Tab-separated table of C-alpha atoms in Angstrom:
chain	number	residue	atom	x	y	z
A	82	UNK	CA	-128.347	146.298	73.713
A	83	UNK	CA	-130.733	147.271	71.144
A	84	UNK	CA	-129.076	150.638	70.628
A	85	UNK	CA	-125.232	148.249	70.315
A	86	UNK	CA	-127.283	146.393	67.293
A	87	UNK	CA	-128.708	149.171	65.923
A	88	UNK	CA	-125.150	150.948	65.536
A	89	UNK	CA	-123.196	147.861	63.943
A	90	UNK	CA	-126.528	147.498	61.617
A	91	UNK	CA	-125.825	151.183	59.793
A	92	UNK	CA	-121.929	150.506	60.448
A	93	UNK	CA	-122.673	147.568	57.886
A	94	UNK	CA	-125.093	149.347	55.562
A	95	UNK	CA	-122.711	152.051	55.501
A	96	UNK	CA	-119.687	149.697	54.516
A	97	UNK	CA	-121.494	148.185	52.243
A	98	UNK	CA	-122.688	151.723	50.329
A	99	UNK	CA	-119.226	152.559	50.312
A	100	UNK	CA	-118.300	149.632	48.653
A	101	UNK	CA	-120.214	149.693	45.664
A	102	UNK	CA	-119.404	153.214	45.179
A	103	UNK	CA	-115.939	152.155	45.007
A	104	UNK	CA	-116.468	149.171	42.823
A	105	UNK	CA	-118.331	151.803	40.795
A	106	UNK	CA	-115.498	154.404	40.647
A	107	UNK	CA	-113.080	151.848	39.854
A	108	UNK	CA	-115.028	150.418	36.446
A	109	UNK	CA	-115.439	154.144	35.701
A	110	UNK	CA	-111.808	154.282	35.671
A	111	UNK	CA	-111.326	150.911	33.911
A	112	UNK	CA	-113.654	152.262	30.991
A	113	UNK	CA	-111.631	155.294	30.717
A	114	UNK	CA	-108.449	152.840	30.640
A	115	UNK	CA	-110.150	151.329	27.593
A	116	UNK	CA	-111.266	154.424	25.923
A	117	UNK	CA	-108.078	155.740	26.360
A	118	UNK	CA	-106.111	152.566	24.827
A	119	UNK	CA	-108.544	152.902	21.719
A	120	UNK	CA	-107.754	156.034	21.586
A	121	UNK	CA	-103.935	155.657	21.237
A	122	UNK	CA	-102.901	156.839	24.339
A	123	UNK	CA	-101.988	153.390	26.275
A	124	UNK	CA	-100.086	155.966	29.269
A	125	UNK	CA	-103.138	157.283	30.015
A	126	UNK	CA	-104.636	153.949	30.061
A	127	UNK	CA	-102.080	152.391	31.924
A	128	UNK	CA	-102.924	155.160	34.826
A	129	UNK	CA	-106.591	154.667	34.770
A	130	UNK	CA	-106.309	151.008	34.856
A	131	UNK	CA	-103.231	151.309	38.269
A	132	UNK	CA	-105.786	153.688	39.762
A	133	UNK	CA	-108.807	151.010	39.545
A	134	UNK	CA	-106.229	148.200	40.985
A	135	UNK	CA	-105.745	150.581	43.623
A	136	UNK	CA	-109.129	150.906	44.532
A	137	UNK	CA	-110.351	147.216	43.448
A	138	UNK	CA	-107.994	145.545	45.982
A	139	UNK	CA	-109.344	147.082	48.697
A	140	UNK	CA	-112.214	145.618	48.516
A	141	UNK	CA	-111.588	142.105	49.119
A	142	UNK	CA	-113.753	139.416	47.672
A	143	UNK	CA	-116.221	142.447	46.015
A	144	UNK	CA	-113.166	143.910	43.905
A	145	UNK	CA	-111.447	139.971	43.381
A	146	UNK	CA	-112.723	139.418	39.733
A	147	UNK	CA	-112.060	143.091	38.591
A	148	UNK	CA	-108.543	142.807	40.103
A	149	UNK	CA	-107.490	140.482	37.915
A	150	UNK	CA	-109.196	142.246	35.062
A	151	UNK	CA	-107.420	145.351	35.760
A	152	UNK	CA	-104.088	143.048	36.149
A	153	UNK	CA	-104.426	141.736	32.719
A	154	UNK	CA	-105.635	144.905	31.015
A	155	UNK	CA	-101.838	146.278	33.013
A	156	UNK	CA	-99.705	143.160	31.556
A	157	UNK	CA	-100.830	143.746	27.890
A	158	UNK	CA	-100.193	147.727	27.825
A	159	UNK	CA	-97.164	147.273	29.231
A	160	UNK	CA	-96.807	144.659	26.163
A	161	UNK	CA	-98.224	147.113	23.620
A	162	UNK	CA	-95.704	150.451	24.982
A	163	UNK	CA	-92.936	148.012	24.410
A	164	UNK	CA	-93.989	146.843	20.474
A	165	UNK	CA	-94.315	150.503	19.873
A	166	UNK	CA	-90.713	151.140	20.846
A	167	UNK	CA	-89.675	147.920	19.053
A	168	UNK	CA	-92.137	149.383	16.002
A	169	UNK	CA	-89.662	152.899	15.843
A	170	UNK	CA	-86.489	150.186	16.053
A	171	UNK	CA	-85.078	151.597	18.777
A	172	UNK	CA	-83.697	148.097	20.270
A	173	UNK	CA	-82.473	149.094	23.113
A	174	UNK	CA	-85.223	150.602	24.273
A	175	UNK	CA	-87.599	147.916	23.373
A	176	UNK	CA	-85.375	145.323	25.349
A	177	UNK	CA	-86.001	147.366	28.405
A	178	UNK	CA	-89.504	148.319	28.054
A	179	UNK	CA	-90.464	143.904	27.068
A	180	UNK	CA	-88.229	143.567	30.138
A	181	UNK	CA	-90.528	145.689	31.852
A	182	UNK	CA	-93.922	144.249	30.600
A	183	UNK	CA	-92.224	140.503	31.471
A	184	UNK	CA	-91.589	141.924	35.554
A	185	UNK	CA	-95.202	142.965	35.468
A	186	UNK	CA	-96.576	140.089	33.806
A	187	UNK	CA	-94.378	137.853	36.394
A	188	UNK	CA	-95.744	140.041	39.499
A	189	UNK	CA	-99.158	139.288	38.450
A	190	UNK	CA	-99.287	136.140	36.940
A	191	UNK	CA	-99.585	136.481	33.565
A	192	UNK	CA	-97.737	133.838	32.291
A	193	UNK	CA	-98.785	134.558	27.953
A	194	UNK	CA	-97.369	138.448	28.445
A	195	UNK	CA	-94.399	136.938	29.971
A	196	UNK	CA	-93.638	134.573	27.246
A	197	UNK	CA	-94.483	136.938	24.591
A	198	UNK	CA	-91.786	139.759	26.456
A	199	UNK	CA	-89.137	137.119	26.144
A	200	UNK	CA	-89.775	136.473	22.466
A	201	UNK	CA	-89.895	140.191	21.131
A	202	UNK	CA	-87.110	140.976	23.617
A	203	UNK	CA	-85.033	138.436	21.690
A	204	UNK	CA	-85.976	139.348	18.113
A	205	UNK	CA	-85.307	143.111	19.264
A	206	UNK	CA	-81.747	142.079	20.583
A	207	UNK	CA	-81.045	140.048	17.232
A	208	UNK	CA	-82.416	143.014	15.180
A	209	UNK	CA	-79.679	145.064	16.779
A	210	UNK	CA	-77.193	142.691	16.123
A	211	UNK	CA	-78.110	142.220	12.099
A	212	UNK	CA	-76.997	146.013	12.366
A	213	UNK	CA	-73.644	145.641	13.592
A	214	UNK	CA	-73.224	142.646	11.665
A	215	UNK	CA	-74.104	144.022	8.918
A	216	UNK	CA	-72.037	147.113	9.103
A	217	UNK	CA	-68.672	144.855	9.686
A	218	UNK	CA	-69.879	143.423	6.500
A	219	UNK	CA	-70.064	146.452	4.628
A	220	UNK	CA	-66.333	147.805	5.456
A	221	UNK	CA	-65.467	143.802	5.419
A	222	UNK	CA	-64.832	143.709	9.040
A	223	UNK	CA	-65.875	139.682	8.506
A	224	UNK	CA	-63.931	138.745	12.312
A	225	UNK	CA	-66.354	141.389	13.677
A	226	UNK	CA	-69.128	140.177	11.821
A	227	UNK	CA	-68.374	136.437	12.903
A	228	UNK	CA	-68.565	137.883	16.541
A	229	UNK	CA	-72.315	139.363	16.138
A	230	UNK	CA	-73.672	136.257	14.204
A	231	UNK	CA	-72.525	133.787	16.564
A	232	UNK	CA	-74.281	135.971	19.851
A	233	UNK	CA	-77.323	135.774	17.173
A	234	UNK	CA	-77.247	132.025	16.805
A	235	UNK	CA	-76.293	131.593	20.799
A	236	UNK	CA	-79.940	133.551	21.089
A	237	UNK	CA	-81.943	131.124	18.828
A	238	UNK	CA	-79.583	127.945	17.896
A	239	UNK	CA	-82.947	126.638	15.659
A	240	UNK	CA	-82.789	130.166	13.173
A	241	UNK	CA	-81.274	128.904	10.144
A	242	UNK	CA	-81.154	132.521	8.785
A	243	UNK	CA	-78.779	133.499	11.500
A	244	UNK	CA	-76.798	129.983	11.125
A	245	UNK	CA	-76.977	131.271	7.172
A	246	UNK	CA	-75.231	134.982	7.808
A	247	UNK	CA	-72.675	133.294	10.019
A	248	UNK	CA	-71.128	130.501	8.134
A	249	UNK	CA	-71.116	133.019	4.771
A	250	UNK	CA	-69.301	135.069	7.181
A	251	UNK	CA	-66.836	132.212	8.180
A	252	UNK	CA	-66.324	131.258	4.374
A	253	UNK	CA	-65.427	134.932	3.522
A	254	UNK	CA	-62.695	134.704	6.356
A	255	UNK	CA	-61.646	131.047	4.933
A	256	UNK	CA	-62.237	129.809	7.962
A	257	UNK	CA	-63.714	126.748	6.181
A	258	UNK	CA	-64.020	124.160	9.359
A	259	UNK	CA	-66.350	126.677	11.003
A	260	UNK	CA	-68.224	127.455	7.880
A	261	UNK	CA	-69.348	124.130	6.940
A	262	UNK	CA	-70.680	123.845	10.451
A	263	UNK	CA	-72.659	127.057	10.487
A	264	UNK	CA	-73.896	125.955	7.220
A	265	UNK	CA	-75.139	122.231	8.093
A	266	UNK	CA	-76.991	123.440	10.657
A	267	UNK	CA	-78.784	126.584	8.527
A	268	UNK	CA	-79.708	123.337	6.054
A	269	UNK	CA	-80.896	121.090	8.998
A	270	UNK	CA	-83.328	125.087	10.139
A	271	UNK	CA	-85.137	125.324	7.165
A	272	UNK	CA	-82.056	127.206	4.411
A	273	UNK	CA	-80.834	124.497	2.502
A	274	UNK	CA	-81.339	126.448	-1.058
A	275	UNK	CA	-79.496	129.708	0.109
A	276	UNK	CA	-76.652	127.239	2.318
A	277	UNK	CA	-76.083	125.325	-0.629
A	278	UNK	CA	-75.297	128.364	-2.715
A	279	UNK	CA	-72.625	129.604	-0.253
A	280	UNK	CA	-71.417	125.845	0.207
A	281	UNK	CA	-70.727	125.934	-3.685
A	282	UNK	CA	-69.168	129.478	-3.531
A	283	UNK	CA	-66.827	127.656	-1.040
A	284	UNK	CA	-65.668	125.019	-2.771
A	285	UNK	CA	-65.269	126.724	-5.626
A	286	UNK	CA	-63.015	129.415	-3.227
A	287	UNK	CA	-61.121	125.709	-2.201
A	288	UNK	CA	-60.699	124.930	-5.835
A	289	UNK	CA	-58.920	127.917	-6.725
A	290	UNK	CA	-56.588	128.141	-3.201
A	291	UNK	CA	-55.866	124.278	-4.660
A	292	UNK	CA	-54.940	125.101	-8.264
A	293	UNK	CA	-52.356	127.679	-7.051
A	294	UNK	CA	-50.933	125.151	-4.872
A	295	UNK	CA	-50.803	122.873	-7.570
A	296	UNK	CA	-52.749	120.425	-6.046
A	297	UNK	CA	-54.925	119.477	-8.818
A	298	UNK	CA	-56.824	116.361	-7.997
A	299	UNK	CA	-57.627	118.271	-4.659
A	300	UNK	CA	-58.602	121.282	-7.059
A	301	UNK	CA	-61.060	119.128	-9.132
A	302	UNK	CA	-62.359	117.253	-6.169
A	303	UNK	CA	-63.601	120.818	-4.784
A	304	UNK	CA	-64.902	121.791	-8.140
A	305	UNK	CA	-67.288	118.741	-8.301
A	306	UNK	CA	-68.286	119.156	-4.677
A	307	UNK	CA	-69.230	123.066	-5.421
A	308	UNK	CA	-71.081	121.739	-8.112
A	309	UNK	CA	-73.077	119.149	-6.244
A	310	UNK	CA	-74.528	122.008	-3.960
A	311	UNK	CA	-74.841	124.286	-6.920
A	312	UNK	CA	-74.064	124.185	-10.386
A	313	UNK	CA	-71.138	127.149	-10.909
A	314	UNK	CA	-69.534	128.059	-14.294
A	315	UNK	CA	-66.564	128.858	-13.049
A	316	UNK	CA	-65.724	125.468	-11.009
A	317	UNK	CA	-66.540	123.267	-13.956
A	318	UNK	CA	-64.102	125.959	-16.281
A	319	UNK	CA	-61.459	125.251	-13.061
A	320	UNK	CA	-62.235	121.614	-12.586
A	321	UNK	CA	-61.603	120.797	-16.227
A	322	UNK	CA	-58.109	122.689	-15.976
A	323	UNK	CA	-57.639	120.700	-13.302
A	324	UNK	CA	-58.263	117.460	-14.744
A	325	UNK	CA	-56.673	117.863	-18.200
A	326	UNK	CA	-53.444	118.228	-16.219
A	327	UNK	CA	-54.174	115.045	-14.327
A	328	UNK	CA	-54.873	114.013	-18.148
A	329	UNK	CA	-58.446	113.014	-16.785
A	330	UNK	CA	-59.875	113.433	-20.574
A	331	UNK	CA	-63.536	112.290	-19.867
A	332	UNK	CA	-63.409	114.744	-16.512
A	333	UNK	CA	-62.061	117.878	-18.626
A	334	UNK	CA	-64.300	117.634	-21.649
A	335	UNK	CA	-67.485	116.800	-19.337
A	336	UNK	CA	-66.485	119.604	-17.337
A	337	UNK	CA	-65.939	122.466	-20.158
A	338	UNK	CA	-69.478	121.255	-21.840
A	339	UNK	CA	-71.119	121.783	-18.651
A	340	UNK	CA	-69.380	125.432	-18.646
A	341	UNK	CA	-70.665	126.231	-22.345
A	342	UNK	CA	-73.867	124.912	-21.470
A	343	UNK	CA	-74.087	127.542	-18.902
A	344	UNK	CA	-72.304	129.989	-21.017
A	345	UNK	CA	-72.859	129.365	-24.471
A	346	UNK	CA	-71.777	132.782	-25.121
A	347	UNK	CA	-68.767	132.471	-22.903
A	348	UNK	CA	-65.699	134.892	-24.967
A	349	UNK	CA	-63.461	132.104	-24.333
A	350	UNK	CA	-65.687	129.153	-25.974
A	351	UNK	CA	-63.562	128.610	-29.047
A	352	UNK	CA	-60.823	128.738	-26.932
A	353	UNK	CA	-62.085	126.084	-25.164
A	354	UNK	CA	-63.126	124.118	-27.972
A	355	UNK	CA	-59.526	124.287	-29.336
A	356	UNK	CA	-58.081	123.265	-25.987
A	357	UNK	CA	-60.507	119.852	-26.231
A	358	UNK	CA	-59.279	119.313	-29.798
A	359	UNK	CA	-55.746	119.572	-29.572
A	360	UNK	CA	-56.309	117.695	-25.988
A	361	UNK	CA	-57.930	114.852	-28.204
A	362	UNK	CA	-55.479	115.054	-30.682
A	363	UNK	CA	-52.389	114.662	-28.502
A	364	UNK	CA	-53.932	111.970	-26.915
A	365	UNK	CA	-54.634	110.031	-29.587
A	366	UNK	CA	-58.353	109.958	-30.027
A	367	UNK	CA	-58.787	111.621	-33.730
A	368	UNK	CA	-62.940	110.930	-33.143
A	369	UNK	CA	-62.732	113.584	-30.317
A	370	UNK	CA	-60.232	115.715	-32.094
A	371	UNK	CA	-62.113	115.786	-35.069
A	372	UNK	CA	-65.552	116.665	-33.642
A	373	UNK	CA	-64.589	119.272	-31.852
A	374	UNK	CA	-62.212	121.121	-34.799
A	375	UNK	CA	-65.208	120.798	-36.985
A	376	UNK	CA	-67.225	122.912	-34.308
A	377	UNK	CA	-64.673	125.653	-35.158
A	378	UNK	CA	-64.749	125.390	-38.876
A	379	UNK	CA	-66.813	128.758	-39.490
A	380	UNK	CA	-64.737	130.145	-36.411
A	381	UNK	CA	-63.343	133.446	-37.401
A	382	UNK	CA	-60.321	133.121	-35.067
A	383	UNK	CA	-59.875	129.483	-35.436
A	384	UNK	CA	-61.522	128.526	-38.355
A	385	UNK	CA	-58.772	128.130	-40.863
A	386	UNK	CA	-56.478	126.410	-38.164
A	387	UNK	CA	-59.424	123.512	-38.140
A	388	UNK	CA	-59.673	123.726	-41.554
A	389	UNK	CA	-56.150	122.276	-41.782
A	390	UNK	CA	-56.233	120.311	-39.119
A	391	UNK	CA	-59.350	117.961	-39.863
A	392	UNK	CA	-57.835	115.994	-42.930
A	393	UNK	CA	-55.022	115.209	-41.016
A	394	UNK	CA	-57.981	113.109	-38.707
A	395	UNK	CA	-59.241	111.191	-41.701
């Protein structure tokens, strides 16, 4: 019996020897895992660190607490070989390799890596998209365009920049019902300054479609909208056409002084000042008529015309 004891005694000390050796050989290879990721080689550490989970789980409750070291050191290589490829913008490739680090990362737990994986994956996805998107723009392929922004915004609803890109997109096509939308909600993410300048390029777009229609209170009804999102030369110049047909005086000379006061060097300003004095003058108001001929007194084009004109006003 004593001899039975004796054996399972060294069996034990023996098993136990072993153990720490292996413990030992796997935290050799988990420092080489590290110096190897400092190093800038995160394949070799990504070996070293597989090779001491190998060894680590098979030794129960001795290897438990380096097992999940080794797990976690696994989950955020796999991380960092995937931002590398996103880093050289290949997309594809870095939506493969973050869907690689996220099957890890869910295998062992890891629940950050995972989260992280899903995030990058996205922007990497999106980044590929801008491309294409941006390409259509460039040849003015704005239906394919449309197509890539609205997979963008279908991959993160709350990015105004991508709600931005797609409702410019929508206005280029005239699609205007679709635009607004994709606009409100870039405004509502964060874009209102940069929405509100494509909201006024649209109404001003609306303005224009209206005047050759003939539609002119339409036509100045879009020119003050484009100009409550963003002041615009060019929709107050159409808004007072617009109006001085409707024969909306106060409208068409607010709207031309709000064009020369963003162009005061406009070519066409003593045109416009004529138009506003004759205006005046057929209308009846000789006040109006008369201040606005005297601004074209020293006018070299229209200067003598005035000249004529403003006794008449007396």
């Amino acid at each position: 019996m004593k001899k039975i004891f004796l054996m399972i005694a060294a069996a034990v000390l023996s098993a136990g020897i072993m153990s720490a050796q292996d413990l030992n050989s796997a935290l050799e290879l988990a420092n080489q895992g590290n110096d190897a990721f400092s190093a800038g080689s995160p394949e070799l550490a990504l070996e070293a660190f597989q090779a001491s989970l190998k060894i680590a789980e098979g030794l129960g409750e001795e290897g438990a607490a380096h097992v999940e070291t080794c797990k976690t050191a696994i989950c955020n290589i796999y991380l960092s070989l995937a931002k590398n490829v996103y880093k050289e913008k290949n997309w594809d490739g870095a939506v493969e390799a973050f869907a690689k680090a996220k099957e890890v990362a869910t295998q062992y737990g890891n629940a950050d890596v995972v989260a992280e994986a899903e995030e990058l994956a996205k922007n990497a996805t999106a980044n590929k998209l801008a491309g294409l998107a941006a390409e259509a723009k460039k040849i003015k392929d704005f239906a394919t365009a449309i197509g890539y922004y609205k997979q963008m915004v279908e991959l993160d609803p709350s990015n105004g920049a991508y709600a931005l890109n797609l409702g410019d997109a929508y206005y280029r096509t005239k699609d205007w019902d679709n635009a607004v939308a994709a606009l409100e909600s870039a405004v509502a993410n964060g874009q209102e300054a940069k929405a509100n300048g494509v909201f006024s390029n649209l109404y001003l777009a609306r303005c224009q479609e209206s005047l050759k229609l003939k539609k002119y209170q339409e036509a100045l009804d879009f020119a003050t909208k484009a100009n409550e999102y963003k002041e615009n030369a060019n929709a107050y110049k159409l808004g007072a056409s617009a109006a001085r047909v409707l024969n909306n005086l106060p409208a068409c000379e607010e709207m031309y002084m709000k064009y020369l006061e963003l162009k005061p060097n406009a070519k066409d300003a003593s045109d416009i000042k004529v138009t506003l004095a004759e205006t005046f003058r057929k209308a009846g108001n000789k006040a109006k008529a008369k201040e606005y001929f005297q601004m074209l007194v020293n006018d070299p084009k229209y200067g003598a015309t005035a000249q004529q004109i403003l006794p008449t006003l007396n």
